[in-house]
XYZ file of C-alpha atoms in Angstrom:
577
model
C 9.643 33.856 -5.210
C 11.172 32.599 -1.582
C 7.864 31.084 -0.867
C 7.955 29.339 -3.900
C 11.047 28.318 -3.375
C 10.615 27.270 0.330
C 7.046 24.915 -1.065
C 9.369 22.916 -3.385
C 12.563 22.531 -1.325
C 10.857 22.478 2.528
C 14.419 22.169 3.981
C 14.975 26.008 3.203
C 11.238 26.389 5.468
C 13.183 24.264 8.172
C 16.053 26.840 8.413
C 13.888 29.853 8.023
C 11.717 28.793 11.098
C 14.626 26.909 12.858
C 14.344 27.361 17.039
C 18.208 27.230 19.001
C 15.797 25.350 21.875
C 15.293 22.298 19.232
C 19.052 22.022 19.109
C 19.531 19.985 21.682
C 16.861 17.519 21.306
C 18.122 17.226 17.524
C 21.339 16.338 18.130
C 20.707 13.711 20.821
C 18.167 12.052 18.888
C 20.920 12.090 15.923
C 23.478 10.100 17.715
C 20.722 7.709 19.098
C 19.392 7.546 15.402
C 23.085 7.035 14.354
C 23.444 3.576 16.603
C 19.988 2.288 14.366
C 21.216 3.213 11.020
C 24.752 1.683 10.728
C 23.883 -1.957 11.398
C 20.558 -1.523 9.647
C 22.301 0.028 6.599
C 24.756 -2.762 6.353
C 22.018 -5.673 7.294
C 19.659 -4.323 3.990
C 22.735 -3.651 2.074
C 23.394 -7.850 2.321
C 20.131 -8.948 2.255
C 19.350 -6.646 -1.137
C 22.809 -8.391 -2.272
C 24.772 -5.909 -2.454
C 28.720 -5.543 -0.233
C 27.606 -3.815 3.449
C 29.315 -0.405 3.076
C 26.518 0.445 0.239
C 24.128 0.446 3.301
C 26.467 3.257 4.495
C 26.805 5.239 1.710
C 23.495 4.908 0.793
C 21.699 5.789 4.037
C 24.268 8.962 4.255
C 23.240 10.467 1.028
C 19.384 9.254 1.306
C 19.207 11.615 4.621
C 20.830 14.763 3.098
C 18.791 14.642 0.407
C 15.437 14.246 2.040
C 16.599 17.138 5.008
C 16.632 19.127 1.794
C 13.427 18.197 -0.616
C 11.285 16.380 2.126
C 8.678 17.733 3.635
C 8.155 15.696 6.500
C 10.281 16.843 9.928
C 10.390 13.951 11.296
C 10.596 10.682 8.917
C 13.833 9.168 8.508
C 15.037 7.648 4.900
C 17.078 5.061 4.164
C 17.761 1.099 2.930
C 14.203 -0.914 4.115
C 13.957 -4.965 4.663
C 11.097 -5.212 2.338
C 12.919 -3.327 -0.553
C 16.022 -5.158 -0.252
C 14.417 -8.955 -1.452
C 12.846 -6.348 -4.174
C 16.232 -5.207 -5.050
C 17.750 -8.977 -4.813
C 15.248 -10.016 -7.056
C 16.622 -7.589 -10.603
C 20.261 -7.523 -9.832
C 21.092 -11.621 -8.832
C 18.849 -12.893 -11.808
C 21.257 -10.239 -13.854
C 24.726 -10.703 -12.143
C 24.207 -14.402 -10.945
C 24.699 -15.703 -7.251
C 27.963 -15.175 -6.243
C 28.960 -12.584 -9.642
C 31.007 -9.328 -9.729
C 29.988 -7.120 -6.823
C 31.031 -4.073 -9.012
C 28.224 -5.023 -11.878
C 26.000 -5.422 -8.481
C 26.327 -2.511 -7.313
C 26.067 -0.369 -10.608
C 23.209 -1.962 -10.986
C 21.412 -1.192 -7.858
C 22.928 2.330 -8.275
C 20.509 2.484 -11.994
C 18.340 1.123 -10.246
C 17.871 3.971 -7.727
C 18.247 6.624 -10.523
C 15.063 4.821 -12.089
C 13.275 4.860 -9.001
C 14.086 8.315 -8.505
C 12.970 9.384 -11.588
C 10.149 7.871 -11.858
C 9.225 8.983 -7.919
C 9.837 12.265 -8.914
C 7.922 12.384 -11.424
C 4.824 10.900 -10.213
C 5.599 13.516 -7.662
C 5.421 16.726 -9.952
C 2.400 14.716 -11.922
C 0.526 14.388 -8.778
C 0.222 10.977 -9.379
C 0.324 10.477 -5.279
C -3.035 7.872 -6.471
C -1.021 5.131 -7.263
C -0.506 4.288 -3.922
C -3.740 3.151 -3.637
C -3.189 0.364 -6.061
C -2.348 -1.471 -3.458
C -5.478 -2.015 -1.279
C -4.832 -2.904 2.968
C -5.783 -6.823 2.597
C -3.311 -7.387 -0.190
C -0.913 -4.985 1.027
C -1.449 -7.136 4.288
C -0.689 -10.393 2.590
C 2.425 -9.221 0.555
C 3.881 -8.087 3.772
C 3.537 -11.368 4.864
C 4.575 -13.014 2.432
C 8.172 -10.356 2.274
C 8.591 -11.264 6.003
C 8.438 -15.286 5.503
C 10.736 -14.954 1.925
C 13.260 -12.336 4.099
C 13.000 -14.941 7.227
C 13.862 -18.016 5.251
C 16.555 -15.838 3.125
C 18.632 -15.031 6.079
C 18.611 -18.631 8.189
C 21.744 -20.081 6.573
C 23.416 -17.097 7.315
C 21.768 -17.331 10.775
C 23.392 -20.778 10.666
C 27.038 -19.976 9.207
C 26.426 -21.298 6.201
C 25.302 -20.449 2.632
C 23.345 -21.860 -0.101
C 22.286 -21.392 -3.866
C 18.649 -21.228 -4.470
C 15.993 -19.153 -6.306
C 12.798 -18.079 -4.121
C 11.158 -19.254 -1.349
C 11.065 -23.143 -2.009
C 14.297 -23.637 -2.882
C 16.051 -21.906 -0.005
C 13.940 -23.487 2.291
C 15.242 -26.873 0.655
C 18.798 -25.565 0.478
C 18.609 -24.497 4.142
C 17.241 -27.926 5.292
C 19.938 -29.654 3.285
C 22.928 -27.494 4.951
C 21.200 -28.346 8.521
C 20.957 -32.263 7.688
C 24.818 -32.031 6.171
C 26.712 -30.847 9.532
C 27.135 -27.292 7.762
C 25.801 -25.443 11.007
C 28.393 -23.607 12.493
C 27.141 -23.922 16.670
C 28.999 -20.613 17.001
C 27.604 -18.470 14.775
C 23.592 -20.052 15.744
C 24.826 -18.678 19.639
C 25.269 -15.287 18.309
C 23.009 -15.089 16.192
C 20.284 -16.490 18.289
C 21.440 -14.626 21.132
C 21.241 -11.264 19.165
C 17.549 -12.036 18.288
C 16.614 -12.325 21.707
C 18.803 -9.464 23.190
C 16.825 -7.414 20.705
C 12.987 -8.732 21.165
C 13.442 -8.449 25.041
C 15.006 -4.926 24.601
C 12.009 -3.833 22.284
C 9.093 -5.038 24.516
C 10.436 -4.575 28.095
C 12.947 -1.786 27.833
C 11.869 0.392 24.863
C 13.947 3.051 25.421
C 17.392 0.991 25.694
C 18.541 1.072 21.418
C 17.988 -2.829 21.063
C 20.355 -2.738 17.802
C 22.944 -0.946 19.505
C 23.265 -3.677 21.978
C 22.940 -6.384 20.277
C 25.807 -5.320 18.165
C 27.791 -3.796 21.315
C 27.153 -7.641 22.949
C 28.351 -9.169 19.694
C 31.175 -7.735 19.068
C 32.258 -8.554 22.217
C 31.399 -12.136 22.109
C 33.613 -12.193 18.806
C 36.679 -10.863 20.836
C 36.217 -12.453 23.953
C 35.721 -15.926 22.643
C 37.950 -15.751 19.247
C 34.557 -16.920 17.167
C 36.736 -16.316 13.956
C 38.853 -19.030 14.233
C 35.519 -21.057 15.402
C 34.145 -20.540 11.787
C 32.292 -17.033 12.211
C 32.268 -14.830 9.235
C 32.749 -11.000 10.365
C 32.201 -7.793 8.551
C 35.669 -6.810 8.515
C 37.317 -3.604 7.388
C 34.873 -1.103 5.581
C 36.790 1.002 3.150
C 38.078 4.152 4.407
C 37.021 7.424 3.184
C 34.244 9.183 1.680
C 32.168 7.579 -1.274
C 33.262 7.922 -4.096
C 30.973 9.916 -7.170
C 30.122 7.265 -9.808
C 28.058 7.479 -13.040
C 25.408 4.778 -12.867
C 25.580 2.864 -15.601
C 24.092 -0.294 -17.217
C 23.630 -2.377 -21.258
C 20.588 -1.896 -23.002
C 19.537 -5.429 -22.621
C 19.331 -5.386 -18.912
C 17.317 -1.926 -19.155
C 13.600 -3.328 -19.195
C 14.170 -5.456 -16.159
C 15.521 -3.091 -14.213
C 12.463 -0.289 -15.246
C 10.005 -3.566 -14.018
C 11.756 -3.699 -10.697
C 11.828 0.278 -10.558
C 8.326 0.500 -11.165
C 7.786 -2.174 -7.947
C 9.956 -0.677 -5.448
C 8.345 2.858 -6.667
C 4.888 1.619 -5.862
C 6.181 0.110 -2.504
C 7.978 3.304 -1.288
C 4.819 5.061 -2.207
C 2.797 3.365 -0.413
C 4.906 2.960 3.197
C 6.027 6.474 2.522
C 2.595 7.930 2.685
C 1.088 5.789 5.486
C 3.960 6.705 7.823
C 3.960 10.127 6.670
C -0.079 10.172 7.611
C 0.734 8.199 11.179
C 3.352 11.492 11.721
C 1.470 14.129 10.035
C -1.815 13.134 12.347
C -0.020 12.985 15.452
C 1.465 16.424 14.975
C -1.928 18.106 13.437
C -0.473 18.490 10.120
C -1.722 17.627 6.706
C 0.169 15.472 4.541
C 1.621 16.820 1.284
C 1.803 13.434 -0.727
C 2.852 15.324 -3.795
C 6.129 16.923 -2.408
C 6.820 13.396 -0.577
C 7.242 12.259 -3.885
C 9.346 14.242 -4.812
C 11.787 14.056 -1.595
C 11.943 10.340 -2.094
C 12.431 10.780 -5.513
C 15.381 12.947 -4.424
C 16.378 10.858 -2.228
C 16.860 8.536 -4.733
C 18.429 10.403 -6.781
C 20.821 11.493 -4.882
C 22.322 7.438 -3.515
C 22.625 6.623 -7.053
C 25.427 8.952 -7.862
C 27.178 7.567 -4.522
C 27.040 3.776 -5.182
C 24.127 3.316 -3.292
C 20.585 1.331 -3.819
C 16.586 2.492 -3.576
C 15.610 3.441 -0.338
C 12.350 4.500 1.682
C 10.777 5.895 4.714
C 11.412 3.452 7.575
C 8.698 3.601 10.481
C 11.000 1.721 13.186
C 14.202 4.144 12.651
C 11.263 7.478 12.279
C 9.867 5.888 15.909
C 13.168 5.915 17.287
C 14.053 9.655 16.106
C 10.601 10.767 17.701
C 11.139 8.988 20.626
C 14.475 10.429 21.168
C 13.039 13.704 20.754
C 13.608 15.012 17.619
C 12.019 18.198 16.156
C 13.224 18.248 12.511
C 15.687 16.611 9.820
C 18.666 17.751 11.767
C 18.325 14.943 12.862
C 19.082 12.957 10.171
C 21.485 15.435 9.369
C 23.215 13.962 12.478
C 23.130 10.780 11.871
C 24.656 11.413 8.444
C 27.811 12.844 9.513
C 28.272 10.860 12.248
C 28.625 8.201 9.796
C 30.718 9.808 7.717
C 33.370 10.512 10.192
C 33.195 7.138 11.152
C 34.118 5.832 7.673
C 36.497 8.460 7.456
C 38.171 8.652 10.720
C 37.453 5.460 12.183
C 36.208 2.405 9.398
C 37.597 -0.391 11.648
C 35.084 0.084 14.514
C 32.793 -2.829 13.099
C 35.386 -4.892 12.111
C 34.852 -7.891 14.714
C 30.822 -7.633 14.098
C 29.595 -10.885 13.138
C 27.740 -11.796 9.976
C 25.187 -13.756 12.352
C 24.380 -10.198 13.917
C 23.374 -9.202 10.698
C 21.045 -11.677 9.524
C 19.650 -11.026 13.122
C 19.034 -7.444 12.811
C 17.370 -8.492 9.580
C 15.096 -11.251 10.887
C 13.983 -9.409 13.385
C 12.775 -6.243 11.083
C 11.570 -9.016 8.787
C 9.270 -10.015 12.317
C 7.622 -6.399 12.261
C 6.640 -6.772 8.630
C 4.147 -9.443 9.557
C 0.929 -8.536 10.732
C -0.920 -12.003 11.524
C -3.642 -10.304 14.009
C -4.305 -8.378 10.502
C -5.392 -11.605 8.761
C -6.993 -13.024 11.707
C -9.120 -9.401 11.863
C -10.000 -9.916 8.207
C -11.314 -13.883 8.329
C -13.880 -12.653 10.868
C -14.862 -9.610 8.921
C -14.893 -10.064 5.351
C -13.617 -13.184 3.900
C -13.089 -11.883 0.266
C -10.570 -9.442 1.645
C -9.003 -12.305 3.717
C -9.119 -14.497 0.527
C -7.138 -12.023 -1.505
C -4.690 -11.270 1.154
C -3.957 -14.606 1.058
C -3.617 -14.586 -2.683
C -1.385 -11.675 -2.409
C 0.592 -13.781 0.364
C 0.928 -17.085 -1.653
C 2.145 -14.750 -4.497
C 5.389 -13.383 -3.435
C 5.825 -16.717 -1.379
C 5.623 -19.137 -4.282
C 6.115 -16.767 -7.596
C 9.002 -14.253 -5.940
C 9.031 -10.755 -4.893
C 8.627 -8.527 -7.772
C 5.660 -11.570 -9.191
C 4.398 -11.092 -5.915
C 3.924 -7.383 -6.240
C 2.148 -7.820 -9.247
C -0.269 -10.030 -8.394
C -0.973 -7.798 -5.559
C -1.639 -5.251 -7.241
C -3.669 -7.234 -9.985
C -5.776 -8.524 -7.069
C -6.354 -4.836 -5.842
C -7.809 -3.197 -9.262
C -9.524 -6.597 -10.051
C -11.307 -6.541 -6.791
C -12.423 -2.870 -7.570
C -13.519 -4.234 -10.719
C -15.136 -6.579 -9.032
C -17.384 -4.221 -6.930
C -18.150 -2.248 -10.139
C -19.405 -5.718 -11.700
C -21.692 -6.979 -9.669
C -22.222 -4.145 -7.216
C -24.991 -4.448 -4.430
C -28.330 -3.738 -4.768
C -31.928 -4.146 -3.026
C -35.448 -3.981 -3.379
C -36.688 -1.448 -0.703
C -39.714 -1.094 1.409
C -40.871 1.186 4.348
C -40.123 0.167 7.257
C -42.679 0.830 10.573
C -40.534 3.137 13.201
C -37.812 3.873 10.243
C -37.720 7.185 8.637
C -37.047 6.106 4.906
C -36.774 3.280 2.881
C -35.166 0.515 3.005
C -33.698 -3.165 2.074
C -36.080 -5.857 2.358
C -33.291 -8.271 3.365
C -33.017 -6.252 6.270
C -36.405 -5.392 6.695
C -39.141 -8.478 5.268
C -41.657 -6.866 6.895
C -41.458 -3.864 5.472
C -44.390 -2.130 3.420
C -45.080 -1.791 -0.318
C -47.356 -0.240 -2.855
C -48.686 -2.570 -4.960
C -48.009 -2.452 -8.648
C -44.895 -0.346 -7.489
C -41.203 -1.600 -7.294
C -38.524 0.096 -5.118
C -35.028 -0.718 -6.803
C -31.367 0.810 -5.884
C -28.347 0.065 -7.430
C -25.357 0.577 -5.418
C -22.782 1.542 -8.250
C -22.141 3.896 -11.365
C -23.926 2.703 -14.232
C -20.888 1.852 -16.267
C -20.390 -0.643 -19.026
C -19.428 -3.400 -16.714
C -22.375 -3.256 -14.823
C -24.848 -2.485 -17.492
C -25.851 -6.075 -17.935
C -26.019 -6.406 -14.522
C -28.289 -3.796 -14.272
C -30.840 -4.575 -16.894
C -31.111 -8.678 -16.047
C -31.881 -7.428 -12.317
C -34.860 -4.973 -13.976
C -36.099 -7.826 -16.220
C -36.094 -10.141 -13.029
C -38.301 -7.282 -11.144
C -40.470 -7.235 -14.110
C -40.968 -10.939 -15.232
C -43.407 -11.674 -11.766
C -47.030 -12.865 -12.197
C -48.383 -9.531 -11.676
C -45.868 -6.789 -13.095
C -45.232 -3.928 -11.728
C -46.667 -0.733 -13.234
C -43.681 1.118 -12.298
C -40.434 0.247 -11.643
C -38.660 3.003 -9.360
C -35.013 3.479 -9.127
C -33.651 5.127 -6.276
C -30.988 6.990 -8.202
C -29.302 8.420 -5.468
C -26.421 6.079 -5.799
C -25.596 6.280 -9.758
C -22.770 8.504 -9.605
C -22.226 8.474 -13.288
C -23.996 7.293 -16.306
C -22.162 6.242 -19.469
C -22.710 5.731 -23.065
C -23.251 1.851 -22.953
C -25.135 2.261 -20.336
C -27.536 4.940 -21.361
C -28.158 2.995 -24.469
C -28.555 -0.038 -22.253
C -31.480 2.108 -20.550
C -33.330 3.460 -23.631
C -33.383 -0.274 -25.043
C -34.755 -1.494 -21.489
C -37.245 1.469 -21.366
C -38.806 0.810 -24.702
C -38.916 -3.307 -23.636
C -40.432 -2.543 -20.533
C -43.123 0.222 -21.718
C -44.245 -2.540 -24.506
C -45.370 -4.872 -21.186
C -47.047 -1.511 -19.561
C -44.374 -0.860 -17.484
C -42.529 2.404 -16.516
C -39.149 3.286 -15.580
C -38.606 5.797 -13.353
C -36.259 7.607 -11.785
C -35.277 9.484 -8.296
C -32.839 11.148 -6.574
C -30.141 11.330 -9.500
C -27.599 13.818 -9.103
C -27.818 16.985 -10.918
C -24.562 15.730 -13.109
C -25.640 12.477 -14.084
C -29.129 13.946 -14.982
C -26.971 16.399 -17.361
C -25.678 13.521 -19.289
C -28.973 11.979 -19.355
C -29.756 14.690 -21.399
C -27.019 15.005 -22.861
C -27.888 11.700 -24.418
C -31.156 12.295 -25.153
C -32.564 9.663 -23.480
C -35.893 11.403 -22.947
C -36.782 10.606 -26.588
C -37.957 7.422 -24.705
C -38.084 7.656 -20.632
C -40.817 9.867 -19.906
C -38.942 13.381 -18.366
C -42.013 12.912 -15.920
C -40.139 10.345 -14.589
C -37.835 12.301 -13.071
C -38.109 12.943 -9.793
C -36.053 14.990 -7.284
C -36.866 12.464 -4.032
C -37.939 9.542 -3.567
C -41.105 11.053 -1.257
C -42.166 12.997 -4.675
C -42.153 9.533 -6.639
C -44.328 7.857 -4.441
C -46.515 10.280 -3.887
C -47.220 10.512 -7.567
C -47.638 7.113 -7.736
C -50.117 7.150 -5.573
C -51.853 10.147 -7.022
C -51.982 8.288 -10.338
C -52.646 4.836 -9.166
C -54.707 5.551 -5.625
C -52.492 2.786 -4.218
C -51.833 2.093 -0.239
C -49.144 1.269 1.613
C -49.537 -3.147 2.032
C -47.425 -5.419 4.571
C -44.760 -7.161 2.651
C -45.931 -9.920 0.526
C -45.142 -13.080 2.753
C -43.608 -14.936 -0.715
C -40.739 -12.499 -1.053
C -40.549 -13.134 2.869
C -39.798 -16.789 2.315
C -37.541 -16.531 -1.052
C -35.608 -14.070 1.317
């Protein structure tokens, strides 16, 4: 019963095994964690739409939780730059630009319950699969195109200014039109700008310094040294004192299916950065990942921020870096971090009160920077230039259609490039090759050998009904030559499944072919698929001689039968090749 009870809440595994020598190392990477989390937090909080103290509350909750129900030791939970334009894109459309914070926050608050639920789940479902809806190239492309919409989303506020606009397009517009107006406030660029640098510099020539931390701890001290306030600086202000307060999420039936469509996104995102970083962490320590119970801990998570005003959250690979880096050996750590914030809203809320909205938008734009992967699309046009193609698909998607559009096309593009492969999946004619042990493709090899009146075919794919058609216009092609084949020889080795249309695909294109005097035959098929074969009686028609286990067995009967030899490669198929 405890181990049962220690697989489905790990955090009771942590205190059972729990060493006093990872104390230290947990603590100290807590309060370095801590000087990450509270800017971050506040940063997503705005860019998702929602007042900066839900970045708080949410990434106080988000941690307890996960300490408890994660499995992970190491990753760190909490509000993420590409979830926020996610969560930006169901609440404004909802509340309207500029409408109640209150109905904002409620919202994001169902929103989180939904994501929770339906993370948790997938989680007990073992439904960890989905994450591979999203396939690298397109997941490459929507990245991209998150970092340019988050980018261009936080420049007027970069600039001290704001403006009203829907997507990518039209706050690039709105942006240009503040600029051209005189709406640039030269103090707030200054911080801003310097907080962007502060922080690159930091992160590539002194890793170890906490670039946040002092781009914040410069900040606010540019805001009270040079009085940018009066100079037309927004700052944060006074966060409310206290702890959060337990709230009901609630929400009107009308604004229900837009918020499950948005749930269902951010799920499929979380899933899919949760389980990458959790195998980057899980490989470096020589553990296995446990997708399932990840799940569920986000889920949790989840949960957990929705009952404390707070929004979806996920794993975060820059704030997990920074806890590993810092030393730290299990959730305590996060634990940490946690408290630390609470007794800052509690005992002291006006420590951020001079930080400047610029900072903000700077911490933003510069996680919005790590999104991008541009050496990842350059990588893909020399290697495959379908996968490039749909990564820029996915790209152009959330760039010109939104976020949550974007995310569906993505994913579209994913299963309709597997589809793809299934459709019109590779195949060959093979030969023997001198030197080669084998057979092989005849694009590869033209000079390769072949028995007369014998044709060496593979399909690279299950015989499905997508590719069924496929299949049997490639056999007629083999067959309609001046001199047909006597047998036509699949190497079977590849058919990992066989289904109805396509076995009665098969016994129609047996029957055609043996009224020209030609045979279909069959090698290497997998004791499974040659069950169904069976199973659907197709040997009322193919001969069950024509069956073979190898590929060595068929020719050699071939031969036997036919007292054919082994002939260089006909130099016609040589030229159409």
């Amino acid at each position: 019963m405890i181990c049962r009870m220690r697989q489905w809440i790990p955090g009771l595994d942590v205190v059972a095994t729990y060493r006093v020598a990872w104390l230290p190392r947990d603590l100290v990477a807590g309060v370095v964690l801590t000087s990450l989390l509270v800017p971050q937090g506040m940063a997503y909080a705005e860019l998702a739409g929602l007042p900066s103290i839900t970045g708080l509350y949410t990434t106080i909750f988000c941690l307890l939780a996960y300490a408890v129900f994660g499995p992970s030791r190491v990753l760190v939970l909490g509000p993420d730059s590409s979830l926020g334009p996610m969560i930006a894109a169901v609440i404004i459309p909802i509340v309207g630009s500029g409408g109640d914070p209150g109905r904002a926050v409620a919202l994001a608050a169902m929103l989180a319950l939904l994501v929770g639920l339906m993370m948790t789940l997938a989680g007990i479902g073992r439904f960890g699969f989905v994450a591979d809806l999203l396939s690298r190239p397109t997941q490459i492309g929507y990245m991209n195109g998150l970092a340019l919409t988050i980018l261009v989303s936080q420049l007027p506020k970069l600039f001290g200014f704001s403006v009203d606009g829907d997507g990518l397009i039209a706050e690039a517009a709105g942006f240009v039109r503040g600029v051209a107006d005189g709406e640039t406030v030269p103090a707030a660029v200054t911080i801003g700008v310097t907080g962007i640098v502060v922080m690159i510099v930091l992160r590539r020539w002194l890793p170890k310094v906490p670039a946040v931390l002092a781009a914040v701890v410069v900040s606010i001290a540019a805001a009270a040294v040079f009085d940018v306030a009066d100079r037309g600086v927004d700052l944060v202000g006074e966060l409310p004192r206290g702890f959060p307060p337990f709230t009901l999420p609630w929400l009107s039936w009308e604004d229900l299916p837009l918020l499950i469509g948005g749930a269902a996104g951010i799920t499929l995102v979380s899933l899919t950065d949760t389980i990458s970083n959790a195998s980057v962490y899980a490989a470096r320590a020589g553990q296995e990942v446990r997708g399932n119970q990840e799940m569920i801990g986000i889920g949790s998570a989840n949960l957990a921020v929705s009952f404390f005003q707070g929004f979806p959250v996920s794993t975060s690979a820059s704030r997990t870096a920074v806890a590993v880096q810092s030393g730290a050996r299990t959730q305590l750590t996060g634990v940490v971090g946690a408290v630390l914030i609470l007794l800052m809203l509690v005992l002291v809320p006006g420590l951020l009160r001079n930080l400047p909205q610029p900072t903000l938008a700077a911490v933003v734009i510069v996680a919005s920077l790590s999104l991008a992967d541009l050496s990842a699309v350059r990588r893909l046009w020399k290697q495959r230039r379908v996968e490039f193609s749909l990564c820029m698909a996915a790209f152009l998607g959330v760039a010109l259609l939104g976020v949550l559009p974007g995310i569906a096309v993505a994913v579209l593009l994913s299963v309709l490039n597997v589809f793809r492969r299934a459709w019109w999946p590779y195949h060959a004619e093979l030969g023997r090759a001198a030197g080669v042990a084998g057979y092989h493709d005849l694009r590869s090899y033209p000079d390769a050998e072949r028995l007369p009146g014998l044709v060496l075919f593979r399909f690279d794919a299950p015989l499905i009904f997508a590719n069924a058609r496929a299949f049997r216009e490639e056999i007629r092609r083999l067959a309609r030559v001046e001199e047909p084949p006597r047998w036509i020889l699949v190497a079977a080795e590849p058919l990992t499944d066989i289904d109805t249309t396509a076995a009665d695909m098969l016994e129609d294109l047996d029957e055609e072919l043996n009224r020209e005097g030609i045979s279909l035959v069959f090698a290497e098929l997998k004791d499974p698929v040659r069950e169904k074969i069976d199973r659907y009686k197709l040997t009322r028609t193919i001969d069950p001689e024509h069956f073979f286990p190898t590929i060595e067995d068929a020719v050699a009967a071939y031969r036997a039968q036919t007292g054919a030899e082994w002939v260089a490669a006909d130099p016609s198929y040589r030229r159409q090749s």
